[in-house]
PDB file of C-alpha atoms in Angstrom:
ATOM      1  CA  MET A   1       6.430 -44.346 150.325  1.00 81.00           C
ATOM      2  CA  LEU A   2       3.912 -43.286 152.959  1.00 88.00           C
ATOM      3  CA  ILE A   3       5.371 -45.688 155.516  1.00 86.00           C
ATOM      4  CA  ALA A   4       8.877 -44.400 154.773  1.00 87.00           C
ATOM      5  CA  SER A   5       7.698 -40.783 155.166  1.00 92.00           C
ATOM      6  CA  ILE A   6       5.993 -41.475 158.475  1.00 93.00           C
ATOM      7  CA  LEU A   7       8.985 -43.422 159.762  1.00 93.00           C
ATOM      8  CA  ALA A   8      11.367 -40.648 158.663  1.00 95.00           C
ATOM      9  CA  ALA A   9       9.318 -38.099 160.614  1.00 97.00           C
ATOM     10  CA  LEU A  10       9.255 -40.350 163.677  1.00 97.00           C
ATOM     11  CA  LEU A  11      13.021 -40.875 163.460  1.00 97.00           C
ATOM     12  CA  VAL A  12      13.620 -37.129 163.301  1.00 98.00           C
ATOM     13  CA  ILE A  13      11.432 -36.631 166.367  1.00 98.00           C
ATOM     14  CA  LEU A  14      13.046 -39.516 168.274  1.00 98.00           C
ATOM     15  CA  SER A  15      16.618 -38.509 167.470  1.00 98.00           C
ATOM     16  CA  THR A  16      15.994 -34.819 168.191  1.00 98.00           C
ATOM     17  CA  PHE A  17      14.391 -35.544 171.569  1.00 98.00           C
ATOM     18  CA  THR A  18      17.174 -38.003 172.379  1.00 98.00           C
ATOM     19  CA  HIS A  19      19.796 -35.412 171.505  1.00 98.00           C
ATOM     20  CA  TYR A  20      18.002 -32.789 173.555  1.00 98.00           C
ATOM     21  CA  GLU A  21      17.914 -35.093 176.581  1.00 98.00           C
ATOM     22  CA  VAL A  22      21.578 -36.066 176.236  1.00 98.00           C
ATOM     23  CA  LEU A  23      22.634 -32.417 176.098  1.00 98.00           C
ATOM     24  CA  ARG A  24      20.267 -31.491 178.931  1.00 98.00           C
ATOM     25  CA  LEU A  25      21.667 -34.247 181.144  1.00 97.00           C
ATOM     26  CA  LEU A  26      25.216 -33.214 180.314  1.00 96.00           C
ATOM     27  CA  SER A  27      24.538 -29.560 181.089  1.00 95.00           C
ATOM     28  CA  THR A  28      22.858 -30.514 184.377  1.00 95.00           C
ATOM     29  CA  TYR A  29      25.266 -33.128 185.723  1.00 95.00           C
ATOM     30  CA  VAL A  30      28.707 -32.341 184.280  1.00 93.00           C
ATOM     31  CA  PRO A  31      29.161 -29.183 186.419  1.00 90.00           C
ATOM     32  CA  ARG A  32      28.509 -31.311 189.519  1.00 92.00           C
ATOM     33  CA  ILE A  33      31.216 -33.870 188.743  1.00 90.00           C
ATOM     34  CA  ARG A  34      34.182 -33.523 191.077  1.00 91.00           C
ATOM     35  CA  ILE A  35      36.945 -33.545 188.487  1.00 89.00           C
ATOM     36  CA  ARG A  36      39.095 -30.823 186.986  1.00 87.00           C
ATOM     37  CA  PRO A  37      37.088 -28.372 184.892  1.00 82.00           C
ATOM     38  CA  ARG A  38      39.048 -29.164 181.748  1.00 82.00           C
ATOM     39  CA  ALA A  39      38.382 -32.873 182.229  1.00 90.00           C
ATOM     40  CA  ARG A  40      34.667 -32.066 182.306  1.00 92.00           C
ATOM     41  CA  LEU A  41      34.987 -31.060 178.699  1.00 91.00           C
ATOM     42  CA  LEU A  42      36.014 -34.627 177.881  1.00 93.00           C
ATOM     43  CA  VAL A  43      32.838 -35.853 179.569  1.00 95.00           C
ATOM     44  CA  VAL A  44      30.870 -33.450 177.369  1.00 96.00           C
ATOM     45  CA  LEU A  45      32.626 -34.704 174.233  1.00 96.00           C
ATOM     46  CA  PHE A  46      32.175 -38.385 175.059  1.00 97.00           C
ATOM     47  CA  GLY A  47      28.577 -37.783 176.138  1.00 97.00           C
ATOM     48  CA  THR A  48      27.650 -36.085 172.886  1.00 98.00           C
ATOM     49  CA  PHE A  49      29.485 -38.793 170.955  1.00 98.00           C
ATOM     50  CA  PHE A  50      27.421 -41.430 172.767  1.00 98.00           C
ATOM     51  CA  GLY A  51      24.264 -39.496 171.887  1.00 98.00           C
ATOM     52  CA  HIS A  52      25.197 -39.494 168.221  1.00 98.00           C
ATOM     53  CA  LEU A  53      25.926 -43.221 168.298  1.00 98.00           C
ATOM     54  CA  LEU A  54      22.512 -43.832 169.824  1.00 98.00           C
ATOM     55  CA  GLU A  55      20.817 -41.737 167.141  1.00 98.00           C
ATOM     56  CA  ILE A  56      22.753 -43.509 164.373  1.00 98.00           C
ATOM     57  CA  SER A  57      21.569 -46.809 165.876  1.00 98.00           C
ATOM     58  CA  PHE A  58      17.937 -45.683 165.658  1.00 98.00           C
ATOM     59  CA  TYR A  59      18.303 -45.175 161.927  1.00 97.00           C
ATOM     60  CA  ALA A  60      20.189 -48.460 161.507  1.00 97.00           C
ATOM     61  CA  LEU A  61      17.349 -50.309 163.234  1.00 95.00           C
ATOM     62  CA  ALA A  62      14.865 -48.546 160.961  1.00 94.00           C
ATOM     63  CA  TYR A  63      16.780 -49.613 157.837  1.00 94.00           C
ATOM     64  CA  TYR A  64      16.909 -53.161 159.120  1.00 91.00           C
ATOM     65  CA  SER A  65      13.177 -53.189 159.863  1.00 88.00           C
ATOM     66  CA  LEU A  66      12.169 -51.569 156.604  1.00 86.00           C
ATOM     67  CA  MET A  67      14.290 -53.837 154.460  1.00 83.00           C
ATOM     68  CA  ASP A  68      14.006 -57.161 156.236  1.00 76.00           C
ATOM     69  CA  HIS A  69      10.492 -56.979 157.672  1.00 81.00           C
ATOM     70  CA  PHE A  70       8.533 -54.546 155.496  1.00 81.00           C
ATOM     71  CA  ASP A  71      10.332 -55.074 152.159  1.00 80.00           C
ATOM     72  CA  LEU A  72      10.501 -51.308 151.552  1.00 84.00           C
ATOM     73  CA  GLY A  73      13.613 -51.035 149.484  1.00 87.00           C
ATOM     74  CA  ASN A  74      17.027 -52.559 149.345  1.00 91.00           C
ATOM     75  CA  PHE A  75      20.682 -51.650 149.295  1.00 94.00           C
ATOM     76  CA  GLY A  76      23.001 -51.823 146.340  1.00 94.00           C
ATOM     77  CA  GLY A  77      26.759 -51.873 146.160  1.00 94.00           C
ATOM     78  CA  LYS A  78      28.908 -53.867 148.559  1.00 92.00           C
ATOM     79  CA  PHE A  79      26.116 -54.495 151.039  1.00 93.00           C
ATOM     80  CA  VAL A  80      26.127 -57.526 153.358  1.00 93.00           C
ATOM     81  CA  ASP A  81      22.868 -58.154 155.219  1.00 90.00           C
ATOM     82  CA  ASN A  82      24.041 -57.875 158.838  1.00 92.00           C
ATOM     83  CA  PHE A  83      23.547 -55.216 161.473  1.00 92.00           C
ATOM     84  CA  THR A  84      27.069 -53.837 161.179  1.00 95.00           C
ATOM     85  CA  SER A  85      26.363 -52.951 157.536  1.00 95.00           C
ATOM     86  CA  TYR A  86      23.217 -51.091 158.560  1.00 95.00           C
ATOM     87  CA  LEU A  87      25.160 -49.311 161.288  1.00 96.00           C
ATOM     88  CA  TYR A  88      27.983 -48.434 158.900  1.00 96.00           C
ATOM     89  CA  PHE A  89      25.572 -47.103 156.277  1.00 96.00           C
ATOM     90  CA  SER A  90      23.665 -45.120 158.894  1.00 97.00           C
ATOM     91  CA  ALA A  91      26.888 -43.580 160.242  1.00 97.00           C
ATOM     92  CA  GLU A  92      28.088 -42.523 156.799  1.00 96.00           C
ATOM     93  CA  THR A  93      24.671 -41.075 156.022  1.00 97.00           C
ATOM     94  CA  TYR A  94      24.229 -39.323 159.388  1.00 97.00           C
ATOM     95  CA  THR A  95      27.627 -37.678 159.089  1.00 96.00           C
ATOM     96  CA  THR A  96      26.928 -36.830 155.415  1.00 93.00           C
ATOM     97  CA  ILE A  97      30.094 -38.626 154.277  1.00 92.00           C
ATOM     98  CA  GLY A  98      28.162 -40.645 151.695  1.00 85.00           C
ATOM     99  CA  LEU A  99      31.010 -42.781 150.385  1.00 88.00           C
ATOM    100  CA  GLY A 100      28.792 -44.560 147.860  1.00 89.00           C
ATOM    101  CA  ASP A 101      30.024 -48.090 148.448  1.00 94.00           C
ATOM    102  CA  ILE A 102      26.516 -48.873 149.751  1.00 95.00           C
ATOM    103  CA  TYR A 103      23.509 -47.028 148.379  1.00 94.00           C
ATOM    104  CA  PRO A 104      19.764 -47.218 149.070  1.00 94.00           C
ATOM    105  CA  LEU A 105      17.125 -48.309 146.587  1.00 93.00           C
ATOM    106  CA  GLY A 106      13.410 -47.646 146.740  1.00 92.00           C
ATOM    107  CA  PRO A 107      11.690 -45.817 149.614  1.00 89.00           C
ATOM    108  CA  LEU A 108      14.817 -46.118 151.768  1.00 92.00           C
ATOM    109  CA  ARG A 109      16.247 -43.230 149.731  1.00 94.00           C
ATOM    110  CA  LEU A 110      13.815 -40.819 151.384  1.00 94.00           C
ATOM    111  CA  ILE A 111      14.891 -41.879 154.875  1.00 95.00           C
ATOM    112  CA  THR A 112      18.582 -41.567 154.019  1.00 95.00           C
ATOM    113  CA  GLY A 113      18.095 -38.024 152.774  1.00 95.00           C
ATOM    114  CA  ILE A 114      16.206 -37.093 155.934  1.00 97.00           C
ATOM    115  CA  GLU A 115      18.881 -38.779 158.081  1.00 97.00           C
ATOM    116  CA  ALA A 116      21.627 -36.736 156.425  1.00 97.00           C
ATOM    117  CA  LEU A 117      19.789 -33.481 157.094  1.00 97.00           C
ATOM    118  CA  ASN A 118      18.938 -34.526 160.654  1.00 98.00           C
ATOM    119  CA  GLY A 119      22.518 -35.605 161.359  1.00 98.00           C
ATOM    120  CA  LEU A 120      23.891 -32.348 160.001  1.00 97.00           C
ATOM    121  CA  LEU A 121      21.615 -30.335 162.286  1.00 98.00           C
ATOM    122  CA  LEU A 122      22.354 -32.442 165.365  1.00 98.00           C
ATOM    123  CA  ILE A 123      26.107 -32.371 164.758  1.00 98.00           C
ATOM    124  CA  GLY A 124      25.916 -28.592 164.472  1.00 98.00           C
ATOM    125  CA  TRP A 125      23.954 -28.483 167.706  1.00 98.00           C
ATOM    126  CA  SER A 126      26.667 -30.564 169.382  1.00 98.00           C
ATOM    127  CA  ALA A 127      29.374 -28.272 168.061  1.00 97.00           C
ATOM    128  CA  SER A 128      27.725 -25.182 169.537  1.00 97.00           C
ATOM    129  CA  PHE A 129      27.070 -27.023 172.814  1.00 97.00           C
ATOM    130  CA  THR A 130      30.733 -28.083 172.988  1.00 95.00           C
ATOM    131  CA  TYR A 131      31.832 -24.519 172.277  1.00 94.00           C
ATOM    132  CA  LEU A 132      29.720 -23.253 175.182  1.00 93.00           C
ATOM    133  CA  ALA A 133      31.138 -25.993 177.412  1.00 91.00           C
ATOM    134  CA  MET A 134      34.661 -24.961 176.437  1.00 89.00           C
ATOM    135  CA  GLN A 135      33.910 -21.380 177.417  1.00 89.00           C
ATOM    136  CA  LYS A 136      32.626 -22.598 180.759  1.00 86.00           C
ATOM    137  CA  PHE A 137      35.191 -25.292 181.643  1.00 82.00           C
ATOM    138  CA  TRP A 138      38.337 -24.377 179.742  1.00 78.00           C
ATOM    139  CA  ASN A 139      40.256 -21.985 181.898  1.00 69.00           C
ATOM    140  CA  ILE A 140      43.600 -21.136 180.316  1.00 54.00           C
ATOM    141  CA  LYS A 141      45.018 -19.938 183.651  1.00 60.00           C
ATOM    142  CA  GLU A 142      44.281 -23.256 185.365  1.00 55.00           C
ATOM    143  CA  ARG A 143      47.397 -25.302 186.112  1.00 50.00           C
ATOM    144  CA  ASP A 144      47.333 -28.849 184.839  1.00 48.00           C
TER     145      ASP A 144
END
């Protein structure tokens, strides 16, 4: 359980710093792009989406490593041992959907709980960032 706790803390740090850098880069470079202001909002949306996919991938790699290389838990349900299953499970956990068709066993349960909380916070951060970008780039009076 100690390894799972340490890895969960490291994943929170890694995903939070990654998210910070993605949003920082977007806020720095999107205003410089020579496209319509409203189209810049799409760049913000796709950029934050890419950031979330990257963070979900970090957790998927952790599940893969913990299960296949460190034997720290397993998955029950309709789990198939390939990377797409890890990615799918990580995405449903990160977004707090939690469908239940795949579920963690052993120390992996701690990491999934931490991932859900971390994902919820980072998605909220993205929502507020997108709202601020809309205020900045979405000009109702602009002609399309």
